[in-house]
CSV table of C-alpha atoms in Angstrom, one decimal:
chain,number,residue,atom,x,y,z
A,167,UNK,CA,16.8,9.0,-20.1
A,168,UNK,CA,15.5,12.1,-21.8
A,169,UNK,CA,14.6,15.2,-19.9
A,170,UNK,CA,11.0,14.7,-20.9
A,171,UNK,CA,11.0,11.2,-19.4
A,172,UNK,CA,12.7,12.5,-16.2
A,173,UNK,CA,10.1,15.3,-15.8
A,174,UNK,CA,7.3,12.8,-16.4
A,175,UNK,CA,8.6,10.3,-13.9
A,176,UNK,CA,9.1,13.1,-11.3
A,177,UNK,CA,5.6,14.4,-11.8
A,178,UNK,CA,4.1,10.9,-11.6
A,179,UNK,CA,6.0,10.2,-8.3
A,180,UNK,CA,5.0,13.7,-7.0
A,181,UNK,CA,1.4,12.9,-7.8
A,182,UNK,CA,1.5,9.6,-5.9
A,183,UNK,CA,3.1,11.2,-2.9
A,184,UNK,CA,0.5,14.0,-2.8
A,185,UNK,CA,-2.4,11.6,-3.1
A,186,UNK,CA,-1.0,9.4,-0.3
A,187,UNK,CA,-0.3,12.4,1.9
A,188,UNK,CA,-3.8,13.9,1.3
A,189,UNK,CA,-5.6,10.6,2.0
A,190,UNK,CA,-3.5,10.0,5.1
A,191,UNK,CA,-4.4,13.5,6.4
A,192,UNK,CA,-8.1,13.0,5.5
A,193,UNK,CA,-8.2,9.7,7.2
A,194,UNK,CA,-6.5,10.8,10.4
A,195,UNK,CA,-8.5,14.0,10.7
A,196,UNK,CA,-11.7,12.6,9.2
A,197,UNK,CA,-12.0,15.5,6.8
A,198,UNK,CA,-12.3,16.3,3.1
A,199,UNK,CA,-13.3,13.7,0.6
A,200,UNK,CA,-12.8,10.9,3.2
A,201,UNK,CA,-15.4,12.5,5.4
A,202,UNK,CA,-17.8,13.0,2.5
A,203,UNK,CA,-17.4,9.3,1.5
A,204,UNK,CA,-17.8,8.1,5.1
A,205,UNK,CA,-20.9,10.2,5.6
A,206,UNK,CA,-22.4,8.9,2.4
A,207,UNK,CA,-21.7,5.3,3.5
A,208,UNK,CA,-23.3,5.9,6.9
A,209,UNK,CA,-26.4,7.2,5.2
A,210,UNK,CA,-26.6,4.3,2.8
A,211,UNK,CA,-25.3,1.3,4.9
A,212,UNK,CA,-25.7,2.6,8.4
A,213,UNK,CA,-21.9,2.4,8.9
A,214,UNK,CA,-18.7,3.2,7.0
A,215,UNK,CA,-15.9,0.9,6.0
A,216,UNK,CA,-12.7,2.8,7.2
A,217,UNK,CA,-10.0,0.9,5.3
A,218,UNK,CA,-11.9,0.7,2.1
A,219,UNK,CA,-12.9,4.3,2.3
A,220,UNK,CA,-9.2,5.2,2.5
A,221,UNK,CA,-7.6,2.7,0.2
A,222,UNK,CA,-9.9,2.4,-2.8
A,223,UNK,CA,-10.1,6.1,-3.7
A,224,UNK,CA,-6.3,6.5,-3.1
A,225,UNK,CA,-5.5,3.5,-5.3
A,226,UNK,CA,-7.8,4.8,-8.0
A,227,UNK,CA,-6.3,8.2,-7.9
A,228,UNK,CA,-2.7,6.8,-8.0
A,229,UNK,CA,-3.5,4.3,-10.9
A,230,UNK,CA,-2.8,6.7,-13.8
A,231,UNK,CA,0.6,7.6,-12.4
A,232,UNK,CA,1.4,3.9,-11.7
A,233,UNK,CA,0.4,2.9,-15.3
A,234,UNK,CA,2.5,5.8,-16.7
A,235,UNK,CA,5.5,4.7,-14.6
A,236,UNK,CA,5.0,1.1,-15.6
A,237,UNK,CA,5.0,2.0,-19.3
A,238,UNK,CA,8.1,4.2,-18.9
A,239,UNK,CA,9.9,1.3,-17.2
A,240,UNK,CA,9.0,-1.1,-20.0
A,241,UNK,CA,10.3,1.4,-22.6
A,242,UNK,CA,13.5,2.0,-20.6
A,243,UNK,CA,14.0,-1.8,-20.3
A,244,UNK,CA,13.5,-2.4,-24.0
A,245,UNK,CA,16.0,0.5,-24.8
A,246,UNK,CA,18.5,-0.9,-22.3
A,247,UNK,CA,18.3,-4.4,-23.8
A,248,UNK,CA,18.7,-3.0,-27.3
A,249,UNK,CA,21.7,-1.0,-26.3
A,250,UNK,CA,23.5,-3.2,-23.8
A,251,UNK,CA,22.2,-6.7,-24.2
A,252,UNK,CA,20.0,-8.8,-22.0
A,253,UNK,CA,22.6,-9.7,-19.3
A,254,UNK,CA,24.0,-6.1,-18.9
A,255,UNK,CA,20.4,-4.7,-18.8
A,256,UNK,CA,19.5,-7.2,-16.0
A,257,UNK,CA,22.6,-6.3,-14.0
A,258,UNK,CA,21.8,-2.6,-14.4
A,259,UNK,CA,18.2,-3.2,-13.3
A,260,UNK,CA,19.4,-5.2,-10.3
A,261,UNK,CA,21.7,-2.4,-9.1
A,262,UNK,CA,19.0,0.2,-9.6
A,263,UNK,CA,16.6,-2.0,-7.5
A,264,UNK,CA,19.3,-2.2,-4.8
A,265,UNK,CA,19.6,1.6,-4.7
A,266,UNK,CA,15.9,1.9,-4.5
A,267,UNK,CA,15.6,-0.5,-1.6
A,268,UNK,CA,18.5,1.2,0.2
A,269,UNK,CA,16.8,4.6,-0.2
A,270,UNK,CA,13.5,3.2,1.1
A,271,UNK,CA,15.4,1.5,4.0
A,272,UNK,CA,17.1,4.8,5.1
A,273,UNK,CA,13.8,6.7,4.7
A,274,UNK,CA,11.8,4.1,6.7
A,275,UNK,CA,14.5,4.2,9.5
A,276,UNK,CA,14.3,8.0,9.6
A,277,UNK,CA,10.5,7.9,9.9
A,278,UNK,CA,10.8,5.3,12.6
A,279,UNK,CA,13.4,7.3,14.5
A,280,UNK,CA,11.3,10.5,14.2
A,281,UNK,CA,8.2,8.7,15.4
A,282,UNK,CA,10.1,7.3,18.4
A,283,UNK,CA,11.4,10.7,19.3
A,284,UNK,CA,7.9,12.3,19.1
A,285,UNK,CA,6.1,9.5,21.0
A,286,UNK,CA,7.0,10.8,24.6
A,287,UNK,CA,5.0,14.0,23.8
A,288,UNK,CA,1.8,12.1,23.4
A,289,UNK,CA,-0.4,10.0,25.7
A,290,UNK,CA,-2.8,7.1,25.1
A,291,UNK,CA,-3.6,5.8,21.7
A,292,UNK,CA,-1.6,8.6,19.9
A,293,UNK,CA,1.5,7.5,21.8
A,294,UNK,CA,0.9,3.8,21.0
A,295,UNK,CA,0.3,4.7,17.3
A,296,UNK,CA,3.6,6.5,17.1
A,297,UNK,CA,5.4,3.6,18.8
A,298,UNK,CA,3.9,1.2,16.3
A,299,UNK,CA,5.0,3.5,13.4
A,300,UNK,CA,8.5,3.7,15.0
A,301,UNK,CA,8.7,-0.1,15.2
A,302,UNK,CA,7.4,-0.7,11.7
A,303,UNK,CA,9.6,2.0,10.2
A,304,UNK,CA,12.8,0.6,11.7
A,305,UNK,CA,11.7,-3.0,11.0
A,306,UNK,CA,11.0,-2.3,7.3
A,307,UNK,CA,14.0,0.0,7.1
A,308,UNK,CA,16.3,-2.8,8.3
A,309,UNK,CA,14.7,-5.4,6.1
A,310,UNK,CA,15.0,-3.1,3.1
A,311,UNK,CA,18.7,-2.4,3.8
A,312,UNK,CA,19.2,-6.2,4.2
A,313,UNK,CA,17.5,-6.8,0.9
A,314,UNK,CA,19.7,-4.2,-0.8
A,315,UNK,CA,22.8,-5.8,0.7
A,316,UNK,CA,23.8,-2.6,2.5
A,317,UNK,CA,23.6,-4.2,6.0
A,318,UNK,CA,24.6,-7.7,6.9
A,319,UNK,CA,24.5,-9.7,10.1
A,320,UNK,CA,27.5,-11.8,10.9
A,321,UNK,CA,27.7,-14.2,13.8
A,322,UNK,CA,30.8,-14.6,16.0
A,323,UNK,CA,33.0,-17.5,14.9
A,324,UNK,CA,35.8,-18.6,17.2
A,325,UNK,CA,39.2,-18.7,15.6
A,326,UNK,CA,39.5,-22.5,16.0
A,327,UNK,CA,36.3,-23.1,14.0
A,328,UNK,CA,37.2,-21.2,10.8
């Protein structure tokens, strides 16, 4: 991968992270563009649609970066097939996918553990929200690690039954 491609990929990922972080902040604090859109919906429809107000603009803002990443992946796949052959390119993509799932799993477990450690400091709905985030973080983290093959569950088998 060329330096230009790595910089482009890093910038696209950074853009996606920044958009998601901004919309999460705006949704939780009811501020910024989220508030403007919610106020406009209340004036027009008499109510606002919380999930749509958060998800649609975030998706639209992330779309150019997602398209760029998709095109880069297609170019990289074509180059890998030309260089290595179909089977080796598939194996390389499989191992890359496993590393991605493992990284996501570790990050999700860390977020879940952090939310669990923070939850005793809060009361009411905030505490419940952090406990749900903790559960989902650990759940998706373990599922991702299982999908990547980094964690496995093995049952006990008595010596006579082997």
